CSV table of C-alpha atoms in Angstrom, one decimal:
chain,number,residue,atom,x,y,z
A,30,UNK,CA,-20.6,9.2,-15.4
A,31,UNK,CA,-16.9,8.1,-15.4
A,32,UNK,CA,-16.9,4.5,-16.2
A,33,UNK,CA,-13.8,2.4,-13.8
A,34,UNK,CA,-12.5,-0.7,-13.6
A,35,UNK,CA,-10.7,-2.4,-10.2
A,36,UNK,CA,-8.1,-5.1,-10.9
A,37,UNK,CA,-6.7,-6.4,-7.7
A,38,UNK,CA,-6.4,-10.3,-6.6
A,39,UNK,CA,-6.9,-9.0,-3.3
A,40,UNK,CA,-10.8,-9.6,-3.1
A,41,UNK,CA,-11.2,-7.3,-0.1
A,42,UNK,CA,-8.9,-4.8,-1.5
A,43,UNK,CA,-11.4,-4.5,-4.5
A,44,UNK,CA,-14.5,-4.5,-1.9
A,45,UNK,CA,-13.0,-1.7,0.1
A,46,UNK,CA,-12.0,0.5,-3.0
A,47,UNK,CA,-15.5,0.1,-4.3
A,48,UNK,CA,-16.7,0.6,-1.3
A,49,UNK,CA,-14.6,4.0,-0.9
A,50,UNK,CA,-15.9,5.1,-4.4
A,51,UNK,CA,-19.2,4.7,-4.0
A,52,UNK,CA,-18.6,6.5,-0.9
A,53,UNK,CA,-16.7,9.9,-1.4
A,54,UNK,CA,-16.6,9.7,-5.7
A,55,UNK,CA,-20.5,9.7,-6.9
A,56,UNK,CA,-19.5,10.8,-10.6
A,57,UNK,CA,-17.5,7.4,-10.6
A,58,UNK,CA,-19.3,4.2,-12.1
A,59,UNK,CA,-17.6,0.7,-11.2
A,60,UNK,CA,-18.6,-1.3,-13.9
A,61,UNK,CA,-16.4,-4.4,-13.2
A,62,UNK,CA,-14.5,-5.9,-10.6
A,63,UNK,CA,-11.3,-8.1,-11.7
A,64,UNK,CA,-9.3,-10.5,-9.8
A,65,UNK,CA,-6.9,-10.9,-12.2
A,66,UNK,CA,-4.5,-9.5,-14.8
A,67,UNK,CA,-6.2,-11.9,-17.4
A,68,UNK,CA,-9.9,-11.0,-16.6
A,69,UNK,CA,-8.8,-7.5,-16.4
A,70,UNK,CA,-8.1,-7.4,-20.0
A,71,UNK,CA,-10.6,-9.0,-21.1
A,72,UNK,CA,-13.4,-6.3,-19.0
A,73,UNK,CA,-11.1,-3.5,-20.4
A,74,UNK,CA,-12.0,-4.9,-24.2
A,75,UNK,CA,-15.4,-5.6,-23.2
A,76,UNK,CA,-15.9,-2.3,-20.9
A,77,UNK,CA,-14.1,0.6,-22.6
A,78,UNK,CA,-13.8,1.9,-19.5
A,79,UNK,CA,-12.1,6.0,-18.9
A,80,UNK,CA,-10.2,4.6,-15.6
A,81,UNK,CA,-8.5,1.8,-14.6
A,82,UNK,CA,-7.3,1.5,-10.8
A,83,UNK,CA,-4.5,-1.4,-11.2
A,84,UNK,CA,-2.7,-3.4,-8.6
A,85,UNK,CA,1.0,-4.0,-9.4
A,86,UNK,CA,1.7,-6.8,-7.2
A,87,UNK,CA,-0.7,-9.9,-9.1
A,88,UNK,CA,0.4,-13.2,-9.5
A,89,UNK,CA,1.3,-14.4,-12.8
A,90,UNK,CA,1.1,-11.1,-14.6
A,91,UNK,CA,1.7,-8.1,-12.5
A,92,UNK,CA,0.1,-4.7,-13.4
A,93,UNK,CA,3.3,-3.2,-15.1
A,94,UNK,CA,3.2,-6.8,-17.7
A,95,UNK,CA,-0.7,-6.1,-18.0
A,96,UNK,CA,-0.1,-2.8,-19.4
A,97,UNK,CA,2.3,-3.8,-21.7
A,98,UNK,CA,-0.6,-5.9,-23.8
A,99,UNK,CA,-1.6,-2.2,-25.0
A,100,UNK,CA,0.2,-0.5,-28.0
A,101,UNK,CA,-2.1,2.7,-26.6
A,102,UNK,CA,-3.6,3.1,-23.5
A,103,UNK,CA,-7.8,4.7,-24.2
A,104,UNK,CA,-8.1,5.2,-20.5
A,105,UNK,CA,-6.2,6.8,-17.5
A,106,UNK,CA,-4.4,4.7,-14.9
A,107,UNK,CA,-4.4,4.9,-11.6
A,108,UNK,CA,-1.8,2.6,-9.9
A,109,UNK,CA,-2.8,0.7,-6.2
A,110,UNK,CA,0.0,-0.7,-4.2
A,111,UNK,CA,1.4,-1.6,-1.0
A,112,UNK,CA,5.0,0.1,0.1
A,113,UNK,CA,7.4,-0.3,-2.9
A,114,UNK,CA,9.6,2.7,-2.7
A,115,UNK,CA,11.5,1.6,-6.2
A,116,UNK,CA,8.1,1.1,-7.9
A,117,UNK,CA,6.9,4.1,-6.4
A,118,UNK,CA,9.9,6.3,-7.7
A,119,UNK,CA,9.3,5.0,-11.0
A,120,UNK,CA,5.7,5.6,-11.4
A,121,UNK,CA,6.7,9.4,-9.8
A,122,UNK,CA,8.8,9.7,-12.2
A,123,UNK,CA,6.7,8.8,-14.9
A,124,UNK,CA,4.2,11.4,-13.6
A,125,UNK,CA,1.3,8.8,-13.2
A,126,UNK,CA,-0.8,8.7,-10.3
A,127,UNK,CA,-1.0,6.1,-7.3
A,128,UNK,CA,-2.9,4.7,-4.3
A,129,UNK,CA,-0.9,3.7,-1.1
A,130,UNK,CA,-2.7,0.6,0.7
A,131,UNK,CA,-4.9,0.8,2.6
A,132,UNK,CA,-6.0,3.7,0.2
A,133,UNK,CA,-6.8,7.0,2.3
A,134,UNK,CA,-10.4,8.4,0.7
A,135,UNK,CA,-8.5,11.8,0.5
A,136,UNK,CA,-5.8,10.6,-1.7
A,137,UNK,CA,-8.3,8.9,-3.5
A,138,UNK,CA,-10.7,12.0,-4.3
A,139,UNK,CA,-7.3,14.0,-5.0
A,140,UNK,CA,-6.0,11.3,-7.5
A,141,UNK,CA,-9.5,11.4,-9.2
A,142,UNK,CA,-9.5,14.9,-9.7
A,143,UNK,CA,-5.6,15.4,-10.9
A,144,UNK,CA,-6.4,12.0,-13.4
A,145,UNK,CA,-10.3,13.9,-14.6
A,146,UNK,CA,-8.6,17.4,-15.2
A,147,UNK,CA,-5.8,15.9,-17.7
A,148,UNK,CA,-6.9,16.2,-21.1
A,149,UNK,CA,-5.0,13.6,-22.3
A,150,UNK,CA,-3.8,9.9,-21.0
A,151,UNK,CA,-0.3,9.0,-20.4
A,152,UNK,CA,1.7,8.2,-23.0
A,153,UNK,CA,3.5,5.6,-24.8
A,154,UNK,CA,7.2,7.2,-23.8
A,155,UNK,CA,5.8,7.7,-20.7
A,156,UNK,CA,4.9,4.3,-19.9
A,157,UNK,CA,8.4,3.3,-22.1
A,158,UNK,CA,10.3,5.2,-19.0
A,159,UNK,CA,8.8,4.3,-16.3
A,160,UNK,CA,9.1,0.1,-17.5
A,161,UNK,CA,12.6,1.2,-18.2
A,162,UNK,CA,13.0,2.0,-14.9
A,163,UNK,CA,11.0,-0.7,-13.3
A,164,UNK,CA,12.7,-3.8,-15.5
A,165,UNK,CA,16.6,-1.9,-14.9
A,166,UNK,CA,17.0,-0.8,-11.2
A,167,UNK,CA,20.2,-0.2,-11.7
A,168,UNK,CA,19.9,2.4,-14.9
A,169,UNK,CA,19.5,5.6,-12.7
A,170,UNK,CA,16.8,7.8,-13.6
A,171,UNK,CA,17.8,10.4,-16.0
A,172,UNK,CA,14.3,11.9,-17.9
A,173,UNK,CA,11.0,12.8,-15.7
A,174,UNK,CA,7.5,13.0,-17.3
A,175,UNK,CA,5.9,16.8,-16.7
A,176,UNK,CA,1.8,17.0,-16.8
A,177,UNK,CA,0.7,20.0,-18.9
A,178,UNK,CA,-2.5,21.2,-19.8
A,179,UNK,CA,-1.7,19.7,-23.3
A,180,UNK,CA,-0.5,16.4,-22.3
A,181,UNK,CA,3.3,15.5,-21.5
A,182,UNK,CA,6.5,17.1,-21.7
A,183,UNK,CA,9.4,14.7,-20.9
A,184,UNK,CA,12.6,16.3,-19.8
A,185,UNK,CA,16.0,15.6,-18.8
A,186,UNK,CA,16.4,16.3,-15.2
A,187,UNK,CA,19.4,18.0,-14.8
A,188,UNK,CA,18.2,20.7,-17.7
A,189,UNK,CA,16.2,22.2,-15.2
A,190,UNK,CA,17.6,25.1,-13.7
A,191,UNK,CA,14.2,25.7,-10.7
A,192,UNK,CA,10.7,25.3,-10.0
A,193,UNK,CA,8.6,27.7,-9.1
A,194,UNK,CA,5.6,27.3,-7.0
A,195,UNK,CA,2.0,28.8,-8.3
A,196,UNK,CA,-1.0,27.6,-6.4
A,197,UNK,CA,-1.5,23.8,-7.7
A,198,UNK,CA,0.3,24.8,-10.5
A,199,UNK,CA,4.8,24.4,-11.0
A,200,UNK,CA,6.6,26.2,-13.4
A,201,UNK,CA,9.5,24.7,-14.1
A,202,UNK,CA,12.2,27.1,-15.6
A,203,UNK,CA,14.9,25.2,-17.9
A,204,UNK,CA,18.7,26.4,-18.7
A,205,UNK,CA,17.2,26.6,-22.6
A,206,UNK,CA,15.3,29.5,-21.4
A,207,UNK,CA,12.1,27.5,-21.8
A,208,UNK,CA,9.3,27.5,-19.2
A,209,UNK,CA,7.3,24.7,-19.3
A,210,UNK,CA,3.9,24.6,-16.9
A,211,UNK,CA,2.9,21.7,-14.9
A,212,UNK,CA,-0.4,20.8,-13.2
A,213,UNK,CA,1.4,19.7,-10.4
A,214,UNK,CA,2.1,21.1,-7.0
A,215,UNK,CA,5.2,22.3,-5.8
A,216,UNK,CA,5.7,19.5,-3.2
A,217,UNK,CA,4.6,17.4,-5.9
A,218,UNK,CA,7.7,18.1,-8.4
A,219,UNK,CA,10.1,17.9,-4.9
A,220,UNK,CA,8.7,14.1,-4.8
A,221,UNK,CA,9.2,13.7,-8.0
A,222,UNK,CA,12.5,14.8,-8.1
A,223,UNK,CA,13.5,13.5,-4.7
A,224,UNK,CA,16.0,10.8,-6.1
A,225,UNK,CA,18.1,13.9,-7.5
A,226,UNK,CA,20.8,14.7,-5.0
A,227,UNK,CA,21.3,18.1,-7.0
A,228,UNK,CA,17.5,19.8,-6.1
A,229,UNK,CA,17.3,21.5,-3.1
A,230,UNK,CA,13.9,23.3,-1.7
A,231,UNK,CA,15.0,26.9,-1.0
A,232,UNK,CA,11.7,28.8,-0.3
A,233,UNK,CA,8.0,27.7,0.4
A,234,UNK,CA,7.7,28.9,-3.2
A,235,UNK,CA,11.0,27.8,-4.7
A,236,UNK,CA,12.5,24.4,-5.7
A,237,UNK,CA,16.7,24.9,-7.2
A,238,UNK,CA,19.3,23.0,-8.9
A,239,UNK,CA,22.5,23.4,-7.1
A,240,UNK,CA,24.3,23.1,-10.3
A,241,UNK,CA,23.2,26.1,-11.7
A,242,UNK,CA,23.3,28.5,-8.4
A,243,UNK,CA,26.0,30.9,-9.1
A,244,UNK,CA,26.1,33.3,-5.8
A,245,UNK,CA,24.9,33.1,-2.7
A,246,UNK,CA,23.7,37.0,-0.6
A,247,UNK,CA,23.4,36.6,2.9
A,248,UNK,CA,20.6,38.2,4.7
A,249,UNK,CA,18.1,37.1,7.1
A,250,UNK,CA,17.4,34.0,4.7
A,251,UNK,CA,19.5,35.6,2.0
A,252,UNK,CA,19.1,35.0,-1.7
A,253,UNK,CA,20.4,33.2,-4.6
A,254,UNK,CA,21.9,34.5,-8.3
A,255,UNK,CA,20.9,31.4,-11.2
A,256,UNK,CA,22.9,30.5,-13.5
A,257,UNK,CA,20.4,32.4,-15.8
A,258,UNK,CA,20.5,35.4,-13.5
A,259,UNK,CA,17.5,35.3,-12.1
A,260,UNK,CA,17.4,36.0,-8.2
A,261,UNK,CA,15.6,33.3,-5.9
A,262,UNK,CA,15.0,34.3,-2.1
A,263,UNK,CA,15.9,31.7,0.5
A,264,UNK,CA,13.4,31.3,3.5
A,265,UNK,CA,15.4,31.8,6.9
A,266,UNK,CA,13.9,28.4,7.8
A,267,UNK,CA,15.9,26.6,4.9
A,268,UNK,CA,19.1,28.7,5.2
A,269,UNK,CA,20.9,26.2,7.2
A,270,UNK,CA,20.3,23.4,5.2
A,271,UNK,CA,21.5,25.3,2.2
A,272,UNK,CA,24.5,26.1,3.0
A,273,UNK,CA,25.5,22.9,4.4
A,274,UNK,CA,24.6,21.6,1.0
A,275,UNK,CA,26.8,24.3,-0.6
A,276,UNK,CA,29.7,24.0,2.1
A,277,UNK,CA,29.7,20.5,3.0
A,278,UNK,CA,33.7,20.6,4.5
A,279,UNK,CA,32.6,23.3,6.7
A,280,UNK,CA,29.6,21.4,8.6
């Protein structure tokens, strides 16, 4: 069994997550139920437990200030929140995993299994970047966290030059010539990189820097020639919206 702890100071938020566990996740054990930050920590020390689902929004310490108490983090994190699109981006960003409220069992049985399959928790940079970004709004995002099979790769945005869909797997091509493999959909690196003006999706199976396009080829959707000259098709559906991102004056 997968040992889990619920923090949340929302005592029907915790009922209704348990609730949803014991429902649709039978390989997950609840072994404590906190209303607090403070009795959170103290069930983590007492618990060891593999998963922690955290609210951010707590009274006196919130779950981001929680976390920082740890100089290593033994267990995985899933995040529980109401809207916070800046919190959100950050924990996106970050590549860690979150539950919108109310949580949706779906999303809960697919955060499970994306948190289960990686070998490793997040890291300390990772959790340095995405505080960074939480505590300094106004900072911009520059690096974002990539989930391997290994662990973590963190990478500066704009040194990606596409992302190529394969199954629930991305490979994300960079201009070093490096390929680095993430266990993350397609539509899950567009989210990821959706505060980047300069990504545009292309092709059910392609994700592109405009920066790095260097010709477009008309045809029925056409195609594109990389920077690295590689050739990406364009789907007839997204042809449009290319080329009003690559002739702006003219639309």
């Amino acid at each position: 069994m997968i040992k889990a702890i619920l923090i949340d100071d929302e005592i029907h938020c915790l009922d209704t997550l348990s609730m949803l566990i014991a429902e649709h996740c039978p390989e997950i054990e609840v072994v404590d139920q906190c209303a607090s930050a403070k009795k959170g920590l103290l069930a983590i020390e007492k618990t060891k437990p593999d998963i922690v689902f955290l609210d951010i929004e707590m009274p006196i310490t919130n779950g981001f200030e929680m976390l920082e108490h740890f100089q290593e983090t033994p267990f995985s994190v899933i995040f529980t929140t109401s809207y916070d699109q800046y919190a959100i981006k950050a924990i996106r960003f970050s590549a860690l995993d979150y539950l919108l409220k109310p949580i949706d069992p779906k999303e809960l049985v697919s955060a499970l299994k994306k948190v289960t399959a990686q070998k490793s928790n997040f890291t300390k940079e990772q959790f340095e970047m995405l505080i960074d970004q939480v505590k300094n709004k106004a900072s911009g995002f520059l690096k974002i966290a990539l989930p391997t099979s290994q662990g973590f790769e963190l990478i500066l945005a704009d040194q990606i030059l596409k992302c190529e869909a394969d199954d629930n797997y991305t490979h994300i091509h960079c201009k070093n010539k490096t390929r680095i493999t993430a266990c993350r959909s397609l539509k899950e690196i567009e989210e990821q990189l959706s505060g980047f003006e300069f990504f545009i999706r292309v092709h059910h199976s392609y994700l592109v820097n405009l920066n790095e396009i260097n010709r477009y080829v008309r045809g029925e959707g056409g195609y594109l020639i990389m920077s690295d000259s590689s050739v990406v098709d364009v789907s007839r559906s997204r042809k449009e919206l290319l080329l009003k991102k690559l002739q702006p004056n003219r639309y």
